[in-house]
mmCIF file of C-alpha atoms in Angstrom:
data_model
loop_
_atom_site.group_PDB
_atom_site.id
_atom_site.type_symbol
_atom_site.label_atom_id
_atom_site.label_comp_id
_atom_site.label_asym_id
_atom_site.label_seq_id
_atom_site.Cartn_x
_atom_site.Cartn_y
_atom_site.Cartn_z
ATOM 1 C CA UNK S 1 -22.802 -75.876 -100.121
ATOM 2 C CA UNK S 2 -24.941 -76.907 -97.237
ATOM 3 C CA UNK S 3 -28.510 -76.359 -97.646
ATOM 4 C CA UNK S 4 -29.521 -73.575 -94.480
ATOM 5 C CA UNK S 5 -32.675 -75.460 -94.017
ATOM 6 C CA UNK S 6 -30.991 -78.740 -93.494
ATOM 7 C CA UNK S 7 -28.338 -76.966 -90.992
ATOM 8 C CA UNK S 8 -31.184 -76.258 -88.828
ATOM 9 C CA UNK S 9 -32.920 -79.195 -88.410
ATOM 10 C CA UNK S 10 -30.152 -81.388 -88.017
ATOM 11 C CA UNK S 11 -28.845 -78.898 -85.324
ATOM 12 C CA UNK S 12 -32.708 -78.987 -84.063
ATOM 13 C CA UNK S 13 -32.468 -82.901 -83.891
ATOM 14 C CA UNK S 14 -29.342 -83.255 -82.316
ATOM 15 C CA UNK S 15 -30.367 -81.161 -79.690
ATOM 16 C CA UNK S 16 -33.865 -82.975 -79.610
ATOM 17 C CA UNK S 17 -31.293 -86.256 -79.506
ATOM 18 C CA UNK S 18 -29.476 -84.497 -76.420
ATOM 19 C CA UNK S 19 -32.986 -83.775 -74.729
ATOM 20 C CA UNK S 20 -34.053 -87.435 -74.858
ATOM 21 C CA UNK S 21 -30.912 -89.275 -74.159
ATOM 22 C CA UNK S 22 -30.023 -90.696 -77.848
ATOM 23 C CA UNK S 23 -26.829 -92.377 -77.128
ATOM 24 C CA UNK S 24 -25.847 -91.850 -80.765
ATOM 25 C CA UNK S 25 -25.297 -88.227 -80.251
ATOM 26 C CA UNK S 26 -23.155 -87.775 -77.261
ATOM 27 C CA UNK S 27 -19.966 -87.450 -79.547
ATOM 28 C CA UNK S 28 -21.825 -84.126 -80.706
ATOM 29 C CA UNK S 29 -22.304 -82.724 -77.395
ATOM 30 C CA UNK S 30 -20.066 -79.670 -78.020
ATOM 31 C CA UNK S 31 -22.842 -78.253 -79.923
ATOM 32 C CA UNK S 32 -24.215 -76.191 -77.561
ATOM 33 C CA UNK S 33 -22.466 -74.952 -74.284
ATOM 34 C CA UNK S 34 -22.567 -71.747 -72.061
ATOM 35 C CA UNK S 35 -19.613 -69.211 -74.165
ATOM 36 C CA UNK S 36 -18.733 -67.349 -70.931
ATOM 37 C CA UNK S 37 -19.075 -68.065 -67.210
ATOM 38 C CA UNK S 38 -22.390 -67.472 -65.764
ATOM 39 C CA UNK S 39 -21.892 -65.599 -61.663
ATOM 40 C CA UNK S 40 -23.678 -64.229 -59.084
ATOM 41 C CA UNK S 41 -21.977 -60.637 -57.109
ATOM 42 C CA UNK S 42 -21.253 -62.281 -53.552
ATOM 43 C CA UNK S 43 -19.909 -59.949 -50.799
ATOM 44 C CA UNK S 44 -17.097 -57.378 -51.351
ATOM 45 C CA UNK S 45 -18.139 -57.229 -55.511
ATOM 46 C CA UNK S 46 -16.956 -60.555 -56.285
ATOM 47 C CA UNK S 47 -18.656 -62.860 -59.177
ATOM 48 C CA UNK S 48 -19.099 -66.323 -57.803
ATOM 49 C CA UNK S 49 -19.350 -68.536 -60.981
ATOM 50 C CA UNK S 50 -22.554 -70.933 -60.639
ATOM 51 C CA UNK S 51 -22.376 -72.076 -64.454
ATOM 52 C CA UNK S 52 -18.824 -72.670 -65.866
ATOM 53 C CA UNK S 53 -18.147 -71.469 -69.308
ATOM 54 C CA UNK S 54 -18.027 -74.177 -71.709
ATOM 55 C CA UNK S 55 -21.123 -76.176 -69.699
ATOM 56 C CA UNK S 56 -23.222 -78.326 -71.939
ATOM 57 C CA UNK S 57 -26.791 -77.160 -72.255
ATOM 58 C CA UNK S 58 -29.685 -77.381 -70.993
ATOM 59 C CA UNK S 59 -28.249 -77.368 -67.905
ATOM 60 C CA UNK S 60 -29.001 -76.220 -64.089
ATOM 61 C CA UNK S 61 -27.013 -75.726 -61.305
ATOM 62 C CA UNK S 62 -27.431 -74.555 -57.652
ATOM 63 C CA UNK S 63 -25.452 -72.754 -54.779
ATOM 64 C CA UNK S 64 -26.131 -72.009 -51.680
ATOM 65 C CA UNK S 65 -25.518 -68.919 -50.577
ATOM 66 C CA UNK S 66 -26.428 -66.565 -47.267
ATOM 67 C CA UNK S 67 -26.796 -63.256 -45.918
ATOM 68 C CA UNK S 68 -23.734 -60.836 -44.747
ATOM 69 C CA UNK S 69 -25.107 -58.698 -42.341
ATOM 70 C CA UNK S 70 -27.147 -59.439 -39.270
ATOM 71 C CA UNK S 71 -30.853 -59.677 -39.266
ATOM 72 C CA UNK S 72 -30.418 -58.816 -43.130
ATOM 73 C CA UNK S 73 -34.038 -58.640 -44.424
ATOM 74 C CA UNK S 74 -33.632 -59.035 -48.068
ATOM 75 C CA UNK S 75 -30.725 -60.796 -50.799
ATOM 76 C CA UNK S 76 -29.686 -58.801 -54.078
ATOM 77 C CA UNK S 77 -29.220 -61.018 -56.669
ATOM 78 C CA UNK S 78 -27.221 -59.464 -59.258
ATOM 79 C CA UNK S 79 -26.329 -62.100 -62.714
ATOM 80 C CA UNK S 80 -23.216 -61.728 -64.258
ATOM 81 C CA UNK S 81 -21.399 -62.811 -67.412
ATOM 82 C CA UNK S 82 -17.621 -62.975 -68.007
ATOM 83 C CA UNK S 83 -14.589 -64.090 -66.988
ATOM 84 C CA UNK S 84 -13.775 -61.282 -64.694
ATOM 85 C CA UNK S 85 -12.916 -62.109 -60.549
ATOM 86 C CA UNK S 86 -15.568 -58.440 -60.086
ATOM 87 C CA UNK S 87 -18.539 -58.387 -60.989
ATOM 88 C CA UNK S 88 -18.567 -54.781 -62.326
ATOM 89 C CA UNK S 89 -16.256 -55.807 -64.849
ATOM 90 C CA UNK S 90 -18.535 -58.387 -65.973
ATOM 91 C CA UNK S 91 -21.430 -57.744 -68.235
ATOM 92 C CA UNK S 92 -24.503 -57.304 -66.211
ATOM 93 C CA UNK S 93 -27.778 -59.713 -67.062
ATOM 94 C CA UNK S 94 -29.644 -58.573 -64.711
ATOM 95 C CA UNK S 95 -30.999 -58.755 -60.839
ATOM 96 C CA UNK S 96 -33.523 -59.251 -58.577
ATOM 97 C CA UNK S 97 -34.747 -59.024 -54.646
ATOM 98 C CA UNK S 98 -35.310 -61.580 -52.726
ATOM 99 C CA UNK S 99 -37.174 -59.963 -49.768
ATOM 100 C CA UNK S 100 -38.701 -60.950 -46.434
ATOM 101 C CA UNK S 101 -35.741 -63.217 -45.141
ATOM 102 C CA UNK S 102 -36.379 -63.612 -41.097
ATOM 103 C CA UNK S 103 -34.740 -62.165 -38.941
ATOM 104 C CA UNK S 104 -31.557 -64.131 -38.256
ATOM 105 C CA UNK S 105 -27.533 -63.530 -37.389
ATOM 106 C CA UNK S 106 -25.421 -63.502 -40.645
ATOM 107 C CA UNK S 107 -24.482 -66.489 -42.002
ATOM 108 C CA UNK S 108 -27.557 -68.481 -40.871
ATOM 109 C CA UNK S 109 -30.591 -68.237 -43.200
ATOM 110 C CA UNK S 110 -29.595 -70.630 -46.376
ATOM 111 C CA UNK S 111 -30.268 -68.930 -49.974
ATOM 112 C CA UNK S 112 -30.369 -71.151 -52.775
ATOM 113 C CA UNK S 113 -30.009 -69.559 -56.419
ATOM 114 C CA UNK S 114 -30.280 -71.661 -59.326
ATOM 115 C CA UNK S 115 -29.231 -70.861 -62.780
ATOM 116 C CA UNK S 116 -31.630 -72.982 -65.471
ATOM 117 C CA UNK S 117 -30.516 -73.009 -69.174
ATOM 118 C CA UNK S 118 -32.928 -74.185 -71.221
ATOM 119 C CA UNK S 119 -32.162 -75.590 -75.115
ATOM 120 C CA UNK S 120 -32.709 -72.133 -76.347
ATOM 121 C CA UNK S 121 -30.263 -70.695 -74.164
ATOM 122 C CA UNK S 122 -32.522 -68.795 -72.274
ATOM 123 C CA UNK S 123 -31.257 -68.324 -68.270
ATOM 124 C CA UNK S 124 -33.980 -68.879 -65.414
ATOM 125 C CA UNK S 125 -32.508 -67.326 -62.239
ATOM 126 C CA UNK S 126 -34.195 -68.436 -59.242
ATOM 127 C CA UNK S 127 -33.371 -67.355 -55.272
ATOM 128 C CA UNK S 128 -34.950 -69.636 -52.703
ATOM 129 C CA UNK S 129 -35.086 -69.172 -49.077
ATOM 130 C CA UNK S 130 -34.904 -72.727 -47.878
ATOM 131 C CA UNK S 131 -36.157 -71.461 -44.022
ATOM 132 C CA UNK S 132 -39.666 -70.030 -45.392
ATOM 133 C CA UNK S 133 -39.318 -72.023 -49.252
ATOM 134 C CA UNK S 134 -40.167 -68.349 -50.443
ATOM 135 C CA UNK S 135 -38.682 -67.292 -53.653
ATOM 136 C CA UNK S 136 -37.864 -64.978 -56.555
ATOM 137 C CA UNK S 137 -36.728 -65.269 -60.310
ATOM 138 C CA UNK S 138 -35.957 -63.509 -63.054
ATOM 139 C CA UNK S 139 -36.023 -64.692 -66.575
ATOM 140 C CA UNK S 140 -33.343 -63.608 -68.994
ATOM 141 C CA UNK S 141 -33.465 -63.837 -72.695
ATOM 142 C CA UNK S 142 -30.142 -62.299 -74.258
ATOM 143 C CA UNK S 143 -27.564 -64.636 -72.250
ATOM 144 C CA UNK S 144 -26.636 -66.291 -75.720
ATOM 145 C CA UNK S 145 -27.224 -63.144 -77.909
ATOM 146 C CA UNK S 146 -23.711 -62.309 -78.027
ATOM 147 C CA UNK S 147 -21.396 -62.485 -81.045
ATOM 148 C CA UNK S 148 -17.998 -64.558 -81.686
ATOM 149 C CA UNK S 149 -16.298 -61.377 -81.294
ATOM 150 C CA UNK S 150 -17.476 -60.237 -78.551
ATOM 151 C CA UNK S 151 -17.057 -62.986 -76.369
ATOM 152 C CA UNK S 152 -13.293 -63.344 -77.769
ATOM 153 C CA UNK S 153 -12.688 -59.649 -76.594
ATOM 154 C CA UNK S 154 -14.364 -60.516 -73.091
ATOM 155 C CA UNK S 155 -11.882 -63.208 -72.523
ATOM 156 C CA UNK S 156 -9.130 -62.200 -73.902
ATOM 157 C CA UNK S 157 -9.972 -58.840 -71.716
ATOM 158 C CA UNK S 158 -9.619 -61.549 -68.683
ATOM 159 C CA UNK S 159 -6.390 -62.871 -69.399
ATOM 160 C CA UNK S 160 -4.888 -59.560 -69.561
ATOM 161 C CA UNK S 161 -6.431 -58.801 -66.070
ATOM 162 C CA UNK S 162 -5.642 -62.128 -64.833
ATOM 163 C CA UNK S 163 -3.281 -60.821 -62.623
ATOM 164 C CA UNK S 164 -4.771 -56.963 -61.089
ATOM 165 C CA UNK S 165 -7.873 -59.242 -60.726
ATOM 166 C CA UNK S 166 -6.552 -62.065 -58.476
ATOM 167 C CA UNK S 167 -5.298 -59.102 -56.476
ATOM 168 C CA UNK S 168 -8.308 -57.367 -55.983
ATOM 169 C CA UNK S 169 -10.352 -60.781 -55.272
ATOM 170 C CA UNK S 170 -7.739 -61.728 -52.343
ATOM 171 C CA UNK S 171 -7.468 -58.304 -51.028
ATOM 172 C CA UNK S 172 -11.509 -59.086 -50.296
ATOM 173 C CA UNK S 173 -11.956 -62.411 -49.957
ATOM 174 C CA UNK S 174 -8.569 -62.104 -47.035
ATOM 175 C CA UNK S 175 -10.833 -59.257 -45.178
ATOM 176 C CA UNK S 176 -14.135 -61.206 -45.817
ATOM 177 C CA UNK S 177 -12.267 -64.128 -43.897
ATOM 178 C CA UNK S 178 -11.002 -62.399 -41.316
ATOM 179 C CA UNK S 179 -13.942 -60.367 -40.465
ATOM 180 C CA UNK S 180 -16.199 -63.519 -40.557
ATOM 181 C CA UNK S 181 -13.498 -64.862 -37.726
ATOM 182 C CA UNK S 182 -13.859 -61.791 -35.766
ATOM 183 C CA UNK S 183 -17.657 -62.217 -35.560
ATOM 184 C CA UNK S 184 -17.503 -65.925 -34.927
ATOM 185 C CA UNK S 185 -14.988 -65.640 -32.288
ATOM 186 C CA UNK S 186 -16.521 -62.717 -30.249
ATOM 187 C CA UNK S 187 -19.827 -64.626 -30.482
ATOM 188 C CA UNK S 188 -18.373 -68.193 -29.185
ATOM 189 C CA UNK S 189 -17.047 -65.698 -26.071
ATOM 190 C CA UNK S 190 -20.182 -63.752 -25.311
ATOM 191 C CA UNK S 191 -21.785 -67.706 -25.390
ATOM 192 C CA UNK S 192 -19.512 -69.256 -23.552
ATOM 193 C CA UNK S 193 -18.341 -66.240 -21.308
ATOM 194 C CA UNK S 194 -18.690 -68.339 -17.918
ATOM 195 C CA UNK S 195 -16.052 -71.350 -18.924
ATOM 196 C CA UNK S 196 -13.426 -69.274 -20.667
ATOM 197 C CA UNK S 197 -10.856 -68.324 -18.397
ATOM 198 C CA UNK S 198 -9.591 -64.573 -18.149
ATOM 199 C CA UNK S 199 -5.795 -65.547 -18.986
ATOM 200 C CA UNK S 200 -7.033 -66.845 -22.519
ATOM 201 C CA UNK S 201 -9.703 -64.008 -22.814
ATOM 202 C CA UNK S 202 -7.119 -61.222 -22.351
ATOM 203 C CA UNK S 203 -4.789 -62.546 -25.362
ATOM 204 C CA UNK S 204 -7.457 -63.189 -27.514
ATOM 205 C CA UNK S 205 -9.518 -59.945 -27.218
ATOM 206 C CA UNK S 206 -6.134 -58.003 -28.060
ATOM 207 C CA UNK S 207 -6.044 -59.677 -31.061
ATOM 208 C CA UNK S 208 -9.307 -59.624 -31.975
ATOM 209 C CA UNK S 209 -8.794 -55.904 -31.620
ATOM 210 C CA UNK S 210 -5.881 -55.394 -33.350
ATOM 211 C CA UNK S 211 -7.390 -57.233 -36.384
ATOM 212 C CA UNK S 212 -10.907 -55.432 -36.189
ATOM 213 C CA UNK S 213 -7.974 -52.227 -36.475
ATOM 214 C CA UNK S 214 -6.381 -53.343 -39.512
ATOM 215 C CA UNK S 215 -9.864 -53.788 -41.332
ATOM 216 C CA UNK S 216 -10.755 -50.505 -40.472
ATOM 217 C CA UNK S 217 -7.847 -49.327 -42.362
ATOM 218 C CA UNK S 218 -9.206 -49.411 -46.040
ATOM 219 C CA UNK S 219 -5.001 -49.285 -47.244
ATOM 220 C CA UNK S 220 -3.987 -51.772 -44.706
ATOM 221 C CA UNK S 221 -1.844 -55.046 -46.179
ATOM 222 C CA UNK S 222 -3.045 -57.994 -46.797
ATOM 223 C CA UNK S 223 -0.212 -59.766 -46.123
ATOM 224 C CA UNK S 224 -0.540 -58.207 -42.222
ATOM 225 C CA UNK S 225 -4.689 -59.347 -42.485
ATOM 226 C CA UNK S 226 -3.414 -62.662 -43.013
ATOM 227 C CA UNK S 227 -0.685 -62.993 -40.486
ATOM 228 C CA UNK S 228 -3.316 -61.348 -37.738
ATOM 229 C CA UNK S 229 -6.051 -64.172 -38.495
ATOM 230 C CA UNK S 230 -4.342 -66.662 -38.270
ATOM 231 C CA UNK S 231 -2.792 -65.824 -35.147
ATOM 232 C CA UNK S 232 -6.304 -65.184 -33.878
ATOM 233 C CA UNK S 233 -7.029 -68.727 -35.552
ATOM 234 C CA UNK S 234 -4.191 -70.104 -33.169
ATOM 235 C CA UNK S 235 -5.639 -68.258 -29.923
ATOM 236 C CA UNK S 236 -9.644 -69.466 -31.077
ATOM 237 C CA UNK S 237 -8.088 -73.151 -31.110
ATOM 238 C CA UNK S 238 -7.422 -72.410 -27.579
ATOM 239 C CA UNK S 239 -10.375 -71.545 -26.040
ATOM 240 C CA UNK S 240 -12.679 -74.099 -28.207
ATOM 241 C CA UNK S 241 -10.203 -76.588 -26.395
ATOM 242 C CA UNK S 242 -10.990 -75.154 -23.161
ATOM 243 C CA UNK S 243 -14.577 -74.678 -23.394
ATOM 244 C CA UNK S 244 -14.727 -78.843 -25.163
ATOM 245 C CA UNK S 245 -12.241 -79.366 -21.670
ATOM 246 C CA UNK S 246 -15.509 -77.878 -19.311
ATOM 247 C CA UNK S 247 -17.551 -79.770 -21.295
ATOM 248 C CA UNK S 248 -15.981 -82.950 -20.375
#
């Protein structure tokens, strides 16, 4: 058999070979890679993937994310790991606050989280707020620590919720995009109030209504959530067309 001792170092030097750029061992590269997708919860409970599963390490990547409510004065970041669309059906890491985020409308101040693996597989989560470059991190150990079988049961557990889960993420991610439009649109009118002209406003605000109606309904379709944005995505080509017209 193999001598343990010998398994280890030449495990150790290959990695060492990976750190340093030894074009020898890049054939070998599949020693060490990220068993399960790495997320982050974004809005409505879904987990955004920011490391891949099957990602070479060490390895960072970044994402910009940003806040969902208005003047919003802190971000949770809550780690995930699976292959689950939710992250409640993931298997939580671990989270943090990022706090003191200015007062700004939704969608404005720019928070960038950045998942570090290191060689030893341990994750370094950080949240940056690139307005005021403050930020917040969390270090976590156990990302790796998980056996052969339990990773096989988490994705095999995926595959057989492949389909509910797809579901459930467009059920949100259709209201998440039509209640952004809503609050884009009605804030293009109330800043360009004086150069939109009533005939256009009148169509428009019914239909910003009768969308802002469907989302209240927790049951309502999606199908009908779609069809009603982009309608209101047909009427909001309008008036940028009149408003670029006054411009003129």
């Amino acid at each position: 058999g193999v001598n343990p001792d010998e398994v280890v170092a030449l495990g150790a030097a290959i990695q060492a070979g990976v750190l340093m750029g030894d074009s020898n061992v890049k054939d070998l590269l599949l020693l060490d890679v990220t068993p399960l997708s790495l997320s982050v919860e974004t809005l409505g409970g879904i987990a955004t993937p920011v490391i891949e599963r099957n990602t070479t390490i060490p390895t960072s990547k970044s994402q910009v994310f940003s806040t969902a409510a208005d003047n919003q004065p802190s971000v949770d970041v809550h780690v995930t790991q699976g292959e689950r669309e939710m992250a409640t059906d993931n298997k939580s890491l671990g989270r943090f606050i990022l706090d003191g985020v200015p007062p700004a409308p939704r969608g404005v101040p720019q928070i960038e989280v950045t998942f570090d693996i290191d060689a030893n597989g341990i994750l370094n989560v950080t949240a940056k707020d690139k307005g005021t470059g403050k930020e917040q991190s969390i270090t976590i150990q156990g990302a790796s620590g998980m056996s052969e079988e339990e990773i096989e049961k988490m994705k095999k557990d995926a595959e057989v919720h492949a389909e509910e889960d797809k579901k459930k993420k467009d059920v949100i991610e259709t209201r998440n995009k039509a209640d952004g439009l809503v609050f884009q649109l009605e804030k293009m009118m109330r800043e360009n109030d004086d150069k939109i002209s009533d005939d256009l406003k009148k169509p428009v605000n019914e239909k910003i209504n009768a969308l802002k109606d469907l989302l209240k309904d927790e049951k309502a379709d999606t199908e009908a959530i779609k069809k009603a944005t982009e309608e209101l995505e047909q009427e909001a080509q309008k008036i940028g067309s009149e408003i670029y017209k006054q411009a003129g």
